Coordinates of C-alpha atoms in Angstrom, one line a residue:
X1 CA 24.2 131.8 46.1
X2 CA 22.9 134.2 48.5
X3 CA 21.3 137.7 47.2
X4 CA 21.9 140.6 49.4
X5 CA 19.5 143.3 48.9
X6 CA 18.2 146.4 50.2
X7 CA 14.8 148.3 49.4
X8 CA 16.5 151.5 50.5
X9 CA 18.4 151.9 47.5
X10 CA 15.2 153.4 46.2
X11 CA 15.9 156.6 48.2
X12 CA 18.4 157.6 45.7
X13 CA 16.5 158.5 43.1
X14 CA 17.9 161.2 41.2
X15 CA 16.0 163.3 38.7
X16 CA 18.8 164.7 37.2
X17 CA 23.0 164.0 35.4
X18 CA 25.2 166.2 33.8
X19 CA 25.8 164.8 30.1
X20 CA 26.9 166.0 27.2
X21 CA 26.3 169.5 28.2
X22 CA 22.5 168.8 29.4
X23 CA 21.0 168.4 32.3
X24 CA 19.5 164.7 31.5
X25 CA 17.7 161.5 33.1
X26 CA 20.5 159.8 35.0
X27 CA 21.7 156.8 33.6
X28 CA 21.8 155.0 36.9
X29 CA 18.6 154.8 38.7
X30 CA 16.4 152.3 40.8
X31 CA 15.2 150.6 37.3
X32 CA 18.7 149.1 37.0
X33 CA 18.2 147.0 40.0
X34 CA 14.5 145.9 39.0
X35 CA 16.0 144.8 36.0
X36 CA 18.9 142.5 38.2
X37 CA 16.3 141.1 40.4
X38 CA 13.9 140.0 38.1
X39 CA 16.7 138.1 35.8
X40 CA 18.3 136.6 39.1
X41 CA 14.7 135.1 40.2
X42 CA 14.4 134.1 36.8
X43 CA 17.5 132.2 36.4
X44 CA 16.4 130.5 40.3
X45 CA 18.2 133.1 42.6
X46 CA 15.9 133.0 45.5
X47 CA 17.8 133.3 48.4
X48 CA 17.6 136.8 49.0
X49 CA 18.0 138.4 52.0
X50 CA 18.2 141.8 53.5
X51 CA 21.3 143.5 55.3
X52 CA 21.5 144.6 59.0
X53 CA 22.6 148.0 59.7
X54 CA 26.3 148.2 60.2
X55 CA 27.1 151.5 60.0
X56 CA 30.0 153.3 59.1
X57 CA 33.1 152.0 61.2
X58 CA 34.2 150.0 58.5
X59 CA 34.2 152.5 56.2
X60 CA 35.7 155.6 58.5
X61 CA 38.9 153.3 58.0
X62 CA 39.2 154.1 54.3
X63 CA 37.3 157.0 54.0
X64 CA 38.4 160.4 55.4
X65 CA 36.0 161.5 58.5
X66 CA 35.3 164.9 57.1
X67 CA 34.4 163.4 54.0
X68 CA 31.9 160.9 55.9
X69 CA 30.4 163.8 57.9
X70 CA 29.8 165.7 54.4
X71 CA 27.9 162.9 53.1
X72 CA 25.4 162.6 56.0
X73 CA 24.9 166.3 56.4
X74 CA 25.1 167.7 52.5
X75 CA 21.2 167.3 51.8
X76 CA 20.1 169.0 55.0
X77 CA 23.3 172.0 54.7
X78 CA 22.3 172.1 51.1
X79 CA 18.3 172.8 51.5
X80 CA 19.4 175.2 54.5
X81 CA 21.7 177.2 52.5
X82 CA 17.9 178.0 50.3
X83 CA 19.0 175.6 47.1
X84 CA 16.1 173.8 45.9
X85 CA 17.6 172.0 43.0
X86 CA 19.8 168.2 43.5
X87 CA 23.0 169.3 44.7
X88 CA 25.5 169.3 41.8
X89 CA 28.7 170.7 42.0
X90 CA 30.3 173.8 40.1
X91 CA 33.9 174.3 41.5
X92 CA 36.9 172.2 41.7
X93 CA 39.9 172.3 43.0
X94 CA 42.4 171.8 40.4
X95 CA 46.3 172.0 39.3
X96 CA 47.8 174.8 41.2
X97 CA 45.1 175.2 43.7
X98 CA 47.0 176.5 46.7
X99 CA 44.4 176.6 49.1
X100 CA 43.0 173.3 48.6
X101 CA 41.0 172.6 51.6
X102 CA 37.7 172.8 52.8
X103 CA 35.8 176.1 52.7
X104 CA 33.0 176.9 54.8
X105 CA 30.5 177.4 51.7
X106 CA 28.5 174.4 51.3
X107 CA 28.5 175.3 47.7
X108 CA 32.2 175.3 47.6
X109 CA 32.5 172.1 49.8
X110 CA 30.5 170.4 47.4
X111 CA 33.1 171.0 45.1
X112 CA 35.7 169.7 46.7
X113 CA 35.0 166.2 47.9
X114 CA 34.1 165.7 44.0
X115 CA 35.9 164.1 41.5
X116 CA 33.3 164.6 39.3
X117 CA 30.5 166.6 38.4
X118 CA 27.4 164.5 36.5
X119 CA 26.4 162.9 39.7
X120 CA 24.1 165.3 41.8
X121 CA 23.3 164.6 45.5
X122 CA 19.6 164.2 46.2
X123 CA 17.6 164.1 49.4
X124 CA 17.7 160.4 50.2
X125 CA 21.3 159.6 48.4
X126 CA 23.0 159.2 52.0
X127 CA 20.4 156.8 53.1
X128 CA 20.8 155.0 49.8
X129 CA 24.9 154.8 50.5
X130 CA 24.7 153.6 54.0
X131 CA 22.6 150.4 52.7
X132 CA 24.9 149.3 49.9
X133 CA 27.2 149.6 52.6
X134 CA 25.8 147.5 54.8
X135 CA 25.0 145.0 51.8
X136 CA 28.6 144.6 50.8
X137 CA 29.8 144.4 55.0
X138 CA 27.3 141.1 55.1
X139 CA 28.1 139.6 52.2
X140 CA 31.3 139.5 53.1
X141 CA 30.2 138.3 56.6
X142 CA 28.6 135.5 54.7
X143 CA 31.8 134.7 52.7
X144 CA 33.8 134.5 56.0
X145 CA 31.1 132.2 57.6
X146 CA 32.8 129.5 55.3
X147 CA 30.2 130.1 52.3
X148 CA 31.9 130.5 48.5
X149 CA 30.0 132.6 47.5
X150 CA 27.7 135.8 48.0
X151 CA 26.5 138.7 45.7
X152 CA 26.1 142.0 47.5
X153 CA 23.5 144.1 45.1
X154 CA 24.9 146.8 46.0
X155 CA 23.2 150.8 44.9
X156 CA 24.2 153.5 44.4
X157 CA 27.5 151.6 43.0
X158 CA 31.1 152.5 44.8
X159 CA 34.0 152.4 42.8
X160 CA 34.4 156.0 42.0
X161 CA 34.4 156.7 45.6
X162 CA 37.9 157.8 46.8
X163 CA 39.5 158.5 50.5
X164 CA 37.5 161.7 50.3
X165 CA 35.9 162.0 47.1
X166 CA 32.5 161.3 45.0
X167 CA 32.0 160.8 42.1
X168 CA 30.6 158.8 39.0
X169 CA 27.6 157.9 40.7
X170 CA 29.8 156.6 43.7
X171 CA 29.6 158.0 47.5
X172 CA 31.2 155.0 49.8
X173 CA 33.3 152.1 47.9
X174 CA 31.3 149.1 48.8
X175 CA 34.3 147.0 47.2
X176 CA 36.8 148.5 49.4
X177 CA 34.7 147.6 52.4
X178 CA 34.0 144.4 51.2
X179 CA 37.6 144.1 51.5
X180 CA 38.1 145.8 54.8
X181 CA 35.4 143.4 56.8
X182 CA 37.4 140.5 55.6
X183 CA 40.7 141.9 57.0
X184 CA 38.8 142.6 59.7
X185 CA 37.6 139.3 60.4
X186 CA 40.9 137.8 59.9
X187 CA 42.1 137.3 56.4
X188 CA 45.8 138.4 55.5
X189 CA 45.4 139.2 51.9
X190 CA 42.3 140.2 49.7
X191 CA 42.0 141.0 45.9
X192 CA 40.0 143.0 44.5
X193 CA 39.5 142.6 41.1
X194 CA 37.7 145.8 39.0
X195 CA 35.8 144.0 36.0
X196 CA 33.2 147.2 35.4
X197 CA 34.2 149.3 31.8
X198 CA 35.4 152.3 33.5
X199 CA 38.8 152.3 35.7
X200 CA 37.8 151.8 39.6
X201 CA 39.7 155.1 40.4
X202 CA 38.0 155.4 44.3
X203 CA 39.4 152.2 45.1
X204 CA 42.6 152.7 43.4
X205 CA 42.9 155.7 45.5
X206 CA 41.8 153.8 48.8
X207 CA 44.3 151.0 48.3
X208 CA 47.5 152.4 46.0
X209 CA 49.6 152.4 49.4
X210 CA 48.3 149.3 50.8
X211 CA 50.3 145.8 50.9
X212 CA 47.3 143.6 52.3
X213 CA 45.0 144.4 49.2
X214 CA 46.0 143.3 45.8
X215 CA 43.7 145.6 43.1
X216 CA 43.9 145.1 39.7
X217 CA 41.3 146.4 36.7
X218 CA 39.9 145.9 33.3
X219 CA 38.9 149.1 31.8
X220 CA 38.3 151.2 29.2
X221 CA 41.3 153.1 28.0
X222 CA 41.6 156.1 30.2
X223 CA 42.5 158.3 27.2
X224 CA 39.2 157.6 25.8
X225 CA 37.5 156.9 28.7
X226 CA 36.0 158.2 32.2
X227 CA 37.3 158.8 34.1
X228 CA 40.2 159.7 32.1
X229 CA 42.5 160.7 34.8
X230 CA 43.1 157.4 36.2
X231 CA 43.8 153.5 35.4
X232 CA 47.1 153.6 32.9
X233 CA 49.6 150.9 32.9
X234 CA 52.1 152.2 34.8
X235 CA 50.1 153.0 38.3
X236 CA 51.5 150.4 40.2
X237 CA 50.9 151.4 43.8
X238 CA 53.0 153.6 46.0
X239 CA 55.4 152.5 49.0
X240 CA 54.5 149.3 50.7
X241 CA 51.5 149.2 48.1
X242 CA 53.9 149.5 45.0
X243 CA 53.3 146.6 42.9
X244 CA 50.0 145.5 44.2
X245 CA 48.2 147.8 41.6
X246 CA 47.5 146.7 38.2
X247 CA 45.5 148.3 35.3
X248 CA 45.0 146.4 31.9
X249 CA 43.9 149.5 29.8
X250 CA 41.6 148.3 26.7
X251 CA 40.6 149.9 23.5
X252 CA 37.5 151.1 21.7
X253 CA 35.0 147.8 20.2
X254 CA 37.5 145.4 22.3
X255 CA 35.3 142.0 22.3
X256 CA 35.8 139.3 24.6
X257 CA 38.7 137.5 23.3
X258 CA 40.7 140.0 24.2
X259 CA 39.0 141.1 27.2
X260 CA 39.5 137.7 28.4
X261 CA 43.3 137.7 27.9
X262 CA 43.3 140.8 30.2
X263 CA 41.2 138.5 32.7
X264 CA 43.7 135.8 32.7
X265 CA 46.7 138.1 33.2
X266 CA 44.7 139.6 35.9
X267 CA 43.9 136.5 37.9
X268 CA 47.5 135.5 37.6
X269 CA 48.2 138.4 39.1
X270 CA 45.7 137.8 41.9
X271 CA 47.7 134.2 42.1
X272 CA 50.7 135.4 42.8
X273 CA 49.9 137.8 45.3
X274 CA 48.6 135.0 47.3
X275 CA 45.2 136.0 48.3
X276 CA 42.7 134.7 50.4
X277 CA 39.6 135.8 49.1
X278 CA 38.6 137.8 46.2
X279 CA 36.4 141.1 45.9
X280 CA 35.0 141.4 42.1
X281 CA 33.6 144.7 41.4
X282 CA 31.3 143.7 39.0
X283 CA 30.0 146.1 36.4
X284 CA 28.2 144.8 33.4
X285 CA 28.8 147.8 31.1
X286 CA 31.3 146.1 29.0
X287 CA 27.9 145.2 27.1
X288 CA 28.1 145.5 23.7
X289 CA 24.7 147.6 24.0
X290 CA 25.5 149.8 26.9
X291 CA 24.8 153.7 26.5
X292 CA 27.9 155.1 28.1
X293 CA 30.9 152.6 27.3
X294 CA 32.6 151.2 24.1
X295 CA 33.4 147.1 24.9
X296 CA 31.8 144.4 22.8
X297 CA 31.2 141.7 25.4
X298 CA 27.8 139.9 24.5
X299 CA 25.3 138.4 27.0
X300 CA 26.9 134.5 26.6
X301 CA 30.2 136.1 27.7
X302 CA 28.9 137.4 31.1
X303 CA 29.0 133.0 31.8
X304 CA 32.5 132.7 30.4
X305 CA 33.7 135.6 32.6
X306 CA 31.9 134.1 35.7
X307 CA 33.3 130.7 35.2
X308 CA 36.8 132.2 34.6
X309 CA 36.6 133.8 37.9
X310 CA 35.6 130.9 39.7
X311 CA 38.7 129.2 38.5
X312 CA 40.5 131.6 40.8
X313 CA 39.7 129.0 43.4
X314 CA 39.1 131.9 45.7
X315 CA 36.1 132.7 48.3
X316 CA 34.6 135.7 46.1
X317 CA 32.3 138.1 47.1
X318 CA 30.6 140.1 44.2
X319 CA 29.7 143.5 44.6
X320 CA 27.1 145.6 42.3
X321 CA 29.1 148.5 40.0
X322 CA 27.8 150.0 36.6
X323 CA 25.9 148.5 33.8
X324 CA 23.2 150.8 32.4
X325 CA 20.2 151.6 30.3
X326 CA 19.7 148.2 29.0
X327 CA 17.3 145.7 30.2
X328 CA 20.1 143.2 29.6
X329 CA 22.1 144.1 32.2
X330 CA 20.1 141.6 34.4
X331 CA 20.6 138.8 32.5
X332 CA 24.4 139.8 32.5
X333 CA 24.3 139.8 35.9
X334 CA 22.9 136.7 36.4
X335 CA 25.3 135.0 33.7
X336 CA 28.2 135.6 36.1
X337 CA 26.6 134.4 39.1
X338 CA 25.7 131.3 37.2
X339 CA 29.2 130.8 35.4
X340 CA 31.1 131.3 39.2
X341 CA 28.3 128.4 40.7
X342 CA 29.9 126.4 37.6
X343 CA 33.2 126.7 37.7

């Protein structure tokens, strides 16, 4: 299976997260990825390449354009303005804000393209963005080449990232482009299934009126979990998306039996649609170990839930989400990419 990986995820390298009323390590850092790259090679994943640059005209058709010019100016706005801290937002707009758009404060205009507010902006996160970007647009160049598989190792992760919003360590929705490149290139229908703990809310938002992308994900229970707002039962999609959206909501300590009912009724779901290549968002925090999420999936699962997916039958490209503060998460990683080259 071919790797695709970029140093420049190291330029996102925040010093500081929002948590629990603290200003604290981030959970998500460049370590996660050392961890994933040293199980993959371990496990015999050597063919790893690096991404060309492809820039962001596959993502200025999901993404709003003032939102895309926000991320590439923020850090240099931000410093200019005199801050000297990692931007982090403080306002929001909210219920009943009747002037909802974007003010001319950089302060404030941090606060509205958020959806959330533990995941500051450092100097090199743009940077970062662009080559997860460009990760996911060739692996799914590689998957369209005729190829059954590829894993785009994507960071910062994307799934939190909405039309015009950041959030949950999320700034452009790798899946979602992943998704986009294949349309582009021809395909009439793509999934994309959500297998990360927390609800994929960005890509929700990116695809809830869409016909041509089935999503559907596995998540933590949005009344108990981030990002809480997001990712009940009954969001189905809206107009010529309505019925192309599905969220299997789980509970606290759910283990894999479970979880993998959800994953069946997913993939059926996937089946019926009709697609012609699948998008998994993969996050690994459904760990029994993981710092921020309550699922009790063990490491041996990871292979299960790999092999289940390649039972789709489906060209699948894999793209990077959460999983965190565990060496483990590597070896989870790698359990999928070794259960889909089985099945």
């Amino acid at each position: 299976m071919r790797i695709i990986y970029s140093e420049d995820h190291k330029f996102r390298d925040a010093r500081t997260e929002l948590h629990g009323g603290e200003l604290v390590k981030p959970f998500e850092g460049p370590f996660r990825v050392e961890w994933i790259l040293a199980a993959l090679k371990e496990h015999g994943f050597n063919d790893i390449v690096a991404p060309p640059a492809h820039g962001l005209s596959v993502a200025a058709k999901l993404h709003d354009a003032g939102y895309l010019a926000f991320l590439e100016t923020i850090w240099e706005r931000w410093t200019a303005a005199g801050f000297t801290s990692e931007a982090i937002p403080i306002s929001l707009p909210v219920r009943r804000s009747y002037h909802a758009r974007p003010p001319k404060n950089i302060d404030g205009l941090l606060g509205y393209y958020a959806n959330s507010v533990e995941t500051s902006i450092t100097e090199g996160t743009f940077r970062a963005a662009l080559a997860a970007n460009d990760c996911a647009i060739t692996a799914a160049d590689h998957v369209n080449d005729g190829n059954r598989f590829a894993f785009a190792l994507c960071r910062p992760p994307g799934h939190h990232a909405g039309i015009d919003l950041f959030g949950g360590y999320c700034f452009l929705n790798n899946a979602a482009i992943a998704a986009q490149r294949l349309i582009d290139q021809g395909a009439n229908k793509v999934a994309i299934l959500d297998v990360d703990f927390h609800h994929g809310n960005g890509t929700q938002d990116i695809t809830y009126e869409r016909d041509d992308i089935f999503f559907a994900s596995i998540h933590g229970d949005p009344d108990d979990a981030f990002p809480y707002f997001w990712g009940h039962a009954d969001e189905i999609g809206k107009g010529r998306g309505e019925g192309f959206n599905a969220n299997f909501p789980l509970p606290r300590n759910t283990p894999w039996s479970r979880y993998r009912e959800a994953l069946k009724n997913a993939l059926a779901r996937i089946s019926g649609f009709g697609a012609d290549a699948l998008i998994v968002s993969l996050g690994v925090d459904t760990f029994e170990r993981d710092p921020i999420s309550f699922f009790r999936l063990t490491t041996p699962d990871f292979r299960s839930m790999g092999q289940d997916l390649a039972a789709a039958g489906l060209p699948t490209v894999t793209v990077m989400e959460g999983g965190y503060g565990v060496p483990e998460i590597g070896h989870n990683v790698a359990n999928v990419l070794i259960g889909l080259e089985e099945g």
